[in-house]
Coordinates of C-alpha atoms in Angstrom, one line a residue:
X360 CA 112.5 40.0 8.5
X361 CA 109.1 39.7 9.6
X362 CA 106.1 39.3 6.7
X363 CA 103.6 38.9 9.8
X364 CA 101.1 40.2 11.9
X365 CA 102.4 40.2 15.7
X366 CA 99.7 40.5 18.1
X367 CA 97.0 38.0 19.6
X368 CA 99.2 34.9 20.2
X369 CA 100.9 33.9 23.4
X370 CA 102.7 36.4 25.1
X371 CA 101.9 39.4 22.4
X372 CA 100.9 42.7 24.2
X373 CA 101.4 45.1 21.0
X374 CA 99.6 44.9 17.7
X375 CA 101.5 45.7 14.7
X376 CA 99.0 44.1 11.6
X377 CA 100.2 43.9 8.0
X378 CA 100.4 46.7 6.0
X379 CA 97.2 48.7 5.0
X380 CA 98.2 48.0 1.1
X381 CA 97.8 44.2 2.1
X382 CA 94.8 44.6 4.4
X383 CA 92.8 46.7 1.0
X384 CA 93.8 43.7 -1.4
X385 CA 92.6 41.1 1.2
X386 CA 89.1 42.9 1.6
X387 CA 88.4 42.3 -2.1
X388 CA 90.5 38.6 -2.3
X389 CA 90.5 37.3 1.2
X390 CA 91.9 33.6 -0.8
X391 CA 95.4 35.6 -0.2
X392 CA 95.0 34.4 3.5
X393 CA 95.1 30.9 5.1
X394 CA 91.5 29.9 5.2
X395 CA 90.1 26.7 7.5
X396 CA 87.5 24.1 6.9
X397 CA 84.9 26.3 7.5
X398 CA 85.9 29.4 5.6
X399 CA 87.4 31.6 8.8
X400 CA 90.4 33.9 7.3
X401 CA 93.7 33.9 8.9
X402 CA 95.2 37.6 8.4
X403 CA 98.1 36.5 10.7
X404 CA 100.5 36.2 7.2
X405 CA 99.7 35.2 3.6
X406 CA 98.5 32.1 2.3
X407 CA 101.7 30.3 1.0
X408 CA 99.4 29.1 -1.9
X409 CA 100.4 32.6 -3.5
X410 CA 104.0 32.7 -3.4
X411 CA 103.6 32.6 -7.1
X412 CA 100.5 34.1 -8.1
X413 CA 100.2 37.6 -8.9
X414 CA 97.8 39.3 -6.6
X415 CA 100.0 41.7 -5.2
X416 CA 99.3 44.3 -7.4
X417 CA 101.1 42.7 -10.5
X418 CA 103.5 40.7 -7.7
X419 CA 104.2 37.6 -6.1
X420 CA 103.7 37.4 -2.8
X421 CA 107.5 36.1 -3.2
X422 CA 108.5 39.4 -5.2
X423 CA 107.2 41.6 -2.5
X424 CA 109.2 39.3 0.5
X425 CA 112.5 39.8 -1.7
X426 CA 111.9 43.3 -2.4
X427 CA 111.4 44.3 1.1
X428 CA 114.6 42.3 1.8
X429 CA 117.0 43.7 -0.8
X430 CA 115.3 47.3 -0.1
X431 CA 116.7 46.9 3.4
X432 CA 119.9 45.3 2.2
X433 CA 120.8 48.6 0.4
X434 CA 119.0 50.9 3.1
X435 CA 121.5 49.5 5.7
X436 CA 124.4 48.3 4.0
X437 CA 126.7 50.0 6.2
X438 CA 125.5 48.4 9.5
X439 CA 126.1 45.0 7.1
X440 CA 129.4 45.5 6.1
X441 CA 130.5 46.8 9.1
X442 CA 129.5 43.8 10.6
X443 CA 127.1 45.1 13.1
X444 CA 124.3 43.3 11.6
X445 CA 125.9 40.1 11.8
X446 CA 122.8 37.6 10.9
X447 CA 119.0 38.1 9.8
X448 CA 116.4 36.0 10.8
X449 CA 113.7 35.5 8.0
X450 CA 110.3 35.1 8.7
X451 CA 108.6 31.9 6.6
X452 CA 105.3 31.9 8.3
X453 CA 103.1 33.2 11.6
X454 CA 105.2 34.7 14.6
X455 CA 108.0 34.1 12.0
X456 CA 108.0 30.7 12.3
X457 CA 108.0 28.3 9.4
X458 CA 104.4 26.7 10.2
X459 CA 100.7 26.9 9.1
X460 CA 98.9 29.0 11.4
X461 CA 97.3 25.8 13.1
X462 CA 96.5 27.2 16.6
X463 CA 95.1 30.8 16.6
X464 CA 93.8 32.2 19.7
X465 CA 91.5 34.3 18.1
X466 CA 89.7 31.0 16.5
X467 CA 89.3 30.1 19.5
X468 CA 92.1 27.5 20.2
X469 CA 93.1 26.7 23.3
X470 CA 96.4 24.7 24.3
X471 CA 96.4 21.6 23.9
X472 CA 94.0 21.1 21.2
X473 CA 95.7 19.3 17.8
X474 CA 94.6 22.7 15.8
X475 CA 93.1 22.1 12.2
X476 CA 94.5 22.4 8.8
X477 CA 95.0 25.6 6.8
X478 CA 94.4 24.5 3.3
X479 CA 91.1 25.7 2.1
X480 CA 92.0 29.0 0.4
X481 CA 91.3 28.8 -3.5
X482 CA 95.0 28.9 -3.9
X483 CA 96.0 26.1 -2.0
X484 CA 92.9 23.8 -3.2
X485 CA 94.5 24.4 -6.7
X486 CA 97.6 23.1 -5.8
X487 CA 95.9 20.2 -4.2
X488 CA 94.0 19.8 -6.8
X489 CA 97.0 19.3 -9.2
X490 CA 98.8 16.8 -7.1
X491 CA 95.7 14.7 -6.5
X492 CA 95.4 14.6 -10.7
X493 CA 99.0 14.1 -10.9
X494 CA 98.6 10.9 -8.4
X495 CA 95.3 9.5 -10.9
X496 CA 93.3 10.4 -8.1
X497 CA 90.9 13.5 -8.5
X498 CA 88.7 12.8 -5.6
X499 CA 91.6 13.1 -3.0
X500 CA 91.8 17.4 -3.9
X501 CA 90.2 17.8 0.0
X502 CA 91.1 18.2 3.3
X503 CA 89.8 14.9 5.6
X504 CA 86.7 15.6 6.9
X505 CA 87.5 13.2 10.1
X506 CA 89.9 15.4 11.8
X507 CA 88.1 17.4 14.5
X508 CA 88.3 20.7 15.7
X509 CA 91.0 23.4 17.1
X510 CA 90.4 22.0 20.6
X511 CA 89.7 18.2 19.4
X512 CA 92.0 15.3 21.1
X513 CA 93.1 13.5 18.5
X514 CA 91.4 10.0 19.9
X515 CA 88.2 12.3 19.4
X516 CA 88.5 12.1 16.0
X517 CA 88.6 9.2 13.2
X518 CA 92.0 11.2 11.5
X519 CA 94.1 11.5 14.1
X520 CA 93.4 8.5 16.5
X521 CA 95.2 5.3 16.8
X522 CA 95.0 3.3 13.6
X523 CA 93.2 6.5 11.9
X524 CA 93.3 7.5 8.6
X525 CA 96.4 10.1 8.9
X526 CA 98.4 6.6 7.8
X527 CA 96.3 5.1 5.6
X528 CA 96.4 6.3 1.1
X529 CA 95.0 9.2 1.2
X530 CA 96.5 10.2 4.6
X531 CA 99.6 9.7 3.4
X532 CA 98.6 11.9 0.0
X533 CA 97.2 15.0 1.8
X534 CA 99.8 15.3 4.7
X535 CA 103.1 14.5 2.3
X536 CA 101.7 17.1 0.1
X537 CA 100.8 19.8 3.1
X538 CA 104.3 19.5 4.7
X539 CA 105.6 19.8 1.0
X540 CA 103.6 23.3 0.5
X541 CA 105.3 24.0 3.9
X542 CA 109.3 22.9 2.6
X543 CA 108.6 24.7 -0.8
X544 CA 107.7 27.9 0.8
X545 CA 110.6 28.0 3.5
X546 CA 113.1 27.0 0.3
X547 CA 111.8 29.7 -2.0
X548 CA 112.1 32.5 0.3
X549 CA 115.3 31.1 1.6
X550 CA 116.9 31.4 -1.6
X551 CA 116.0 34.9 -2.2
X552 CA 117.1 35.8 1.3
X553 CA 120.9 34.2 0.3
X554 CA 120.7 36.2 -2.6
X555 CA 119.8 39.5 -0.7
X556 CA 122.0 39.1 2.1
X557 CA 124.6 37.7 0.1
X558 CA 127.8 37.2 2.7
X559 CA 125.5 37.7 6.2
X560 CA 124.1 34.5 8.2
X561 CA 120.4 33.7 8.0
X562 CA 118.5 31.9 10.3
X563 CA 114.8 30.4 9.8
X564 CA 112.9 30.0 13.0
X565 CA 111.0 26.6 13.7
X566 CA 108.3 26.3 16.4
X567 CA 108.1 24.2 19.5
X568 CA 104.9 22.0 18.9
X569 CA 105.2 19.2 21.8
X570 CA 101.6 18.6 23.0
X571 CA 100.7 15.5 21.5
X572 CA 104.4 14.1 21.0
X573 CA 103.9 10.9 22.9
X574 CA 101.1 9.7 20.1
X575 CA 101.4 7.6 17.7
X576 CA 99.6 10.4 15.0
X577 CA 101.3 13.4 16.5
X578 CA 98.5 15.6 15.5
X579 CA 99.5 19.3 16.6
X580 CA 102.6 18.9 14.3
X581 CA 100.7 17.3 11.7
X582 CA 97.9 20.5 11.7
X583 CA 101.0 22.4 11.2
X584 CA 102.7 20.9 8.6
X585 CA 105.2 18.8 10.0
X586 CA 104.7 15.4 9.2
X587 CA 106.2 13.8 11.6
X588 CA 104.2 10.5 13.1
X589 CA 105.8 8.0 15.3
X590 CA 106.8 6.0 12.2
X591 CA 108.3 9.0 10.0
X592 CA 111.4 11.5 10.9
X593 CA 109.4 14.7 9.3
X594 CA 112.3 17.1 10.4
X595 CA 115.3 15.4 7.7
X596 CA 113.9 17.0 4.9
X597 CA 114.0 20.8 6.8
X598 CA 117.0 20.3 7.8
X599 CA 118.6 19.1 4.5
X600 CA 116.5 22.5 2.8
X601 CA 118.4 24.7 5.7
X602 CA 121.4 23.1 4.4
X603 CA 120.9 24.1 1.2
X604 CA 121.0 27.4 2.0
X605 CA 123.6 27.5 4.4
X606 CA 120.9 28.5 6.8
X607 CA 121.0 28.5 10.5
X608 CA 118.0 26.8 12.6
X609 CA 116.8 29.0 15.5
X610 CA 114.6 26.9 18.1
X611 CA 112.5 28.3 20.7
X612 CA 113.2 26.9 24.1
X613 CA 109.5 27.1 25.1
X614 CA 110.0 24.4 28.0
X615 CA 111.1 27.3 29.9
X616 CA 107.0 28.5 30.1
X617 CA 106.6 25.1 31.6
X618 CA 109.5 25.5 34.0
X619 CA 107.5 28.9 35.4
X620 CA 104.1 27.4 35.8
X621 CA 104.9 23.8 36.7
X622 CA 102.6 22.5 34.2
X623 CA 101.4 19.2 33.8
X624 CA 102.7 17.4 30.7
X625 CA 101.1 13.9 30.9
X626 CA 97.7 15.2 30.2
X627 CA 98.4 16.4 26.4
X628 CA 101.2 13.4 26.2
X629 CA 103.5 15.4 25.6
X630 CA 107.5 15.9 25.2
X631 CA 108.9 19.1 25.0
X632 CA 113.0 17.8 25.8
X633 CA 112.2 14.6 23.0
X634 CA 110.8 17.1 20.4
X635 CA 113.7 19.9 21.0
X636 CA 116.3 16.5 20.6
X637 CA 114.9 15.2 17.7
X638 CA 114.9 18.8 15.9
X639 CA 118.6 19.7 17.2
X640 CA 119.7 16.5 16.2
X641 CA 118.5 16.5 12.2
X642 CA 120.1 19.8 12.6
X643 CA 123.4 18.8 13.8
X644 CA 123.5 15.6 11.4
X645 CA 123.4 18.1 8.5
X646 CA 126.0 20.0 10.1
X647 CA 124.2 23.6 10.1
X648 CA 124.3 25.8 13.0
X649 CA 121.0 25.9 15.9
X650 CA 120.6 28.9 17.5
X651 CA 118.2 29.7 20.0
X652 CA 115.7 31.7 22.1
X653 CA 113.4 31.9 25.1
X654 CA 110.0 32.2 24.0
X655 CA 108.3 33.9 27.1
X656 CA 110.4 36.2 29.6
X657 CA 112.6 34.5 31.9
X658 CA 114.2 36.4 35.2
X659 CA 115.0 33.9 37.9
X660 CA 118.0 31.7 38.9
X661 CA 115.9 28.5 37.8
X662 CA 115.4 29.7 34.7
X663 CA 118.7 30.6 33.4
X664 CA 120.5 27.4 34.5
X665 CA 117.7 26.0 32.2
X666 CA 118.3 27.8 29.7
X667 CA 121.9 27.2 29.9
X668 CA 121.6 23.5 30.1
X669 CA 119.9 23.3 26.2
X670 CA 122.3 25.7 25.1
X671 CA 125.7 24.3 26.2
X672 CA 124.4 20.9 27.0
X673 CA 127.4 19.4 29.7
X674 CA 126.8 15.9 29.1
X675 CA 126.8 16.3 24.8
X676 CA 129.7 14.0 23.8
X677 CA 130.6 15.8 21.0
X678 CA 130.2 19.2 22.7
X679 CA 128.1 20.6 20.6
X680 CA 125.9 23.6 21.5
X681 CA 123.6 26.7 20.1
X682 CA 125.7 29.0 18.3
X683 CA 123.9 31.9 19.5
X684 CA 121.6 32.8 21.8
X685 CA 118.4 35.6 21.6
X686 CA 117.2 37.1 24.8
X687 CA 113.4 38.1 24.2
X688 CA 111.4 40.2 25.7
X689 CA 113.1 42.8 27.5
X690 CA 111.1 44.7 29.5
X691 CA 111.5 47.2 32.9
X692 CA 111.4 44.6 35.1
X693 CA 114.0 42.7 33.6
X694 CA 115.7 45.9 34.9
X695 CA 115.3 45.4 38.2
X696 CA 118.3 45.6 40.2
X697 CA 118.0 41.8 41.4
X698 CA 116.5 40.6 38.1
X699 CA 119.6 42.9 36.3
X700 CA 122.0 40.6 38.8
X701 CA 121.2 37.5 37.8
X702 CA 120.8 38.5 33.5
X703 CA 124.2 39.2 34.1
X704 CA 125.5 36.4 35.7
X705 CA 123.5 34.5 32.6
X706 CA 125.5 36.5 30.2
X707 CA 128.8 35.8 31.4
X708 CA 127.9 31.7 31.9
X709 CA 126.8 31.9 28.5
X710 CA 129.9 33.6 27.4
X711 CA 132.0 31.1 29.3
X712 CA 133.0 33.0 32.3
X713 CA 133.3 31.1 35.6
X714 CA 130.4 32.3 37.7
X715 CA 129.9 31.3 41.5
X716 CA 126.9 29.9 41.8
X717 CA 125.9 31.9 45.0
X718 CA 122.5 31.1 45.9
X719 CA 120.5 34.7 46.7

C-alpha cells in the first residue's frame, strides 16, 4: 500500500508523484507536507501532523489511507480469499518506510550527512506546541537550533556532538516527543490496515539508517525519528506497537550496496550488521515475524550467499530466520542467462534445497 511519492531517492529510475487531487490541495496548503528548518516542502508523503486534521477535502489524511485500503480490499477480494495475496505491506512514511523524510536527495543530502528534522509544518508545531505546555514548558515548542545541516557531522554541531544537547532536558523533550509523532502515526494506520485486511498478514517496513551508529548521539536515526542513542533501546517501543497489531517487520538488507562497492564504513562510524541485530532482535523478543528485502539489485554469487547469511543466519542458536524474503528490482538483466543461473540457485537455498556450491 504505498501513500508515497517514488522517484528521486536511491536507486529510483521511475517517477510516479502523488496524486494530482493531493498535489492541487498542497499548492494552496503546502503545511500538509513535511516542512524543514528553513521552510523547504517535502512532497515525498504527507506530513504526519495531519493524520487527524481535515484537509483532505473534509478527510483525514488517515480517512483517505483507510479508504484506499478497504477500496482495494473489496476490489480484490478474490485474489485475498483465494489466498494469492497472501500479505500487504503498508506504507507509514517515504519509500514506504516508517521514517521522517530526513535525507532527501533533492535537498541536497548526501550520504552520510546526519539529515535534519521534519517538524516545522504548522501542523506538527501545534502538536509540539501542546506537549511543550503540557510539560509547563512553553518555550520548548521548537526544533534545536544547534543541529546542523543535511550534510553536517554530528561533532560539527552543538546537538548532536559528544556531551550535546540531544541528552540534556529539552533534548530529551523534543526527541521523545518526535519519535512519539513517528510511533503514533505507524499505530494509527496499522490499526486501520488490521481492520481492512482483516485475516491477511501485514508487514510495516523500517529503514536501514547505520551511518553514524558507532556514536554516542546516533544522529541520522535521531533526524529520523528513531531515538535511539547509545544509552536508550529506541526500537522496543516499535516493536511492542507491531505486536500490537500482529504486524510483521520487513528490514531492508541495505549492507548488500556496501558488499557491491566495497565501501568504507569507518569514515561515517558506522554499523550496518550491529543496527540490523539490534532491530531483528526487539523484533524476535516480541515474538512477531521479520521479513526482508534487498534494497538495491543484487546478481552475483557474493551477493546471494550474503543475502542468505541474514536470512537463515547458520550460527542463530535458536534458529530463527526471516519469514519471507522480497526480491526487488527485477529487471532484463537479471534475466541474463548467467545472472538467471545463479537467482535460481538463490531461490532453491532459500527454499531449503541442497545446492552445490560450484564456483562459475
Amino acid at each position: 500500500m504505498s501513500f508515497h511519492e517514488c522517484g528521486g531517492n536511491v536507486g529510483d529510475d521511475v517517477c510516479i508523484p502523488l496524486p494530482d487531487w493531493v498535489a492541487e490541495i498542497g499548492r494552496s496548503n503546502p503545511d500538509i507536507f513535511f516542512t524543514d528548518r528553513v521552510g523547504r516542502r517535502n512532497q515525498e508523503c504527507l506530513s504526519w501532523g495531519i493524520d487527524k486534521e481535515r484537509v483532505l477535502r473534509g478527510r483525514t489524511a488517515i480517512e483517505v489511507y483507510f479508504d484506499y485500503m478497504r477500496s482495494f480490499r473489496v476490489e480484490f477480494d478474490e485474489f485475498v480469499e483465494a489466498g494469492i495475496i497472501s500479505m500487504v505491506e503498508v506504507g507509514l512514511g517515504p519509500c514506504g518506510e516508517l521514517r521522517y523524510p530526513s535525507y532527501p536527495v533533492k535537498h541536497g543530502w548526501r550520504h552520510p550527512g546526519i539529515g535534519e528534522f521534519q517538524c516545522y509544518d504548522q501542523y506538527m508545531f501545534k502538536s509540539i506546541r501542546v506537549a511543550s505546555e503540557t510539560r509547563g514548558h512553553k518555550f520548548w515548542a521548537c526544533g534545536p537550533e544547534n543541529a546542523g545541516s543535511y550534510n553536517s557531522r554530528p561533532h560539527e554541531t552543538q546537538f548532536f556532538c559528544e556531551g550535546g544537547d540531544y541528552d540534556g532536558y529539552y533534548g530529551r523533550f523534543f526527541l521523545g516527543w518526535y519519535s512519539q509523532v513517528l510511533v503514533d502515526h505507524g499505530d494509527r494506520v496499522l490499526s486501520l490496515a488490521k481492520l481492512a485486511f482483516e485475516g491477511t498478514c501485514i508487514s510495516a517496513k523500517l529503514p536501514s539508517i547505520y551511518w553514524w551508529y558507532k556514536t554516542a548521539s546516533h544522529a541520522a536515526e535521531l533526524t529520523a525519528g528513531f531515538y535511539n542513542p547509545s544509552n536508550r533501546d529506541g526500537y522496543a517501543s516499535l516493536a511492542a506497537m507491531l505486536k500490537k497489531h500482529g504486524a510483521m517487520l520487513d528490514l531492508s538488507c541495505a549492507q548488500i550496496r556496501m558488499l557491491d562497492q566495497h565501501v568504507d564504513l569507518s569514515e561515517a562510524l558506522a554499523d550496518p550488521e550491529g543496527l540490523a541485530w539490534q532491530m531483528q532482535n526487539a523484533a524476535w523478543d516480541v515474538c512477531i515475524p521479520v521479513a526482508s528485502e534487498n534494497a538495491v539489485p543484487c546478481y552475483d554469487r557474493e551477493g546471494y550467499n550474503y543475502l542468505l547469511d541474514k536470512a537463515k543466519p547458520s550460527t542463530d542458536p535458536d534458529g530463527r530466520h526471516f519469514s519471507t524474503f522480497t526480491y526487488n528490482r527485477l529487471s532484463p538483466l537479471l534475466l541474463e542467462t548467467r545472472h538467471l543461473m545463479e537467482f535460481e540457485r538463490f531461490v532453491k537455498r532459500l527454499h531449503g534445497e541442497a545446492v552445490l556450491d560450484i564456483q562459475t
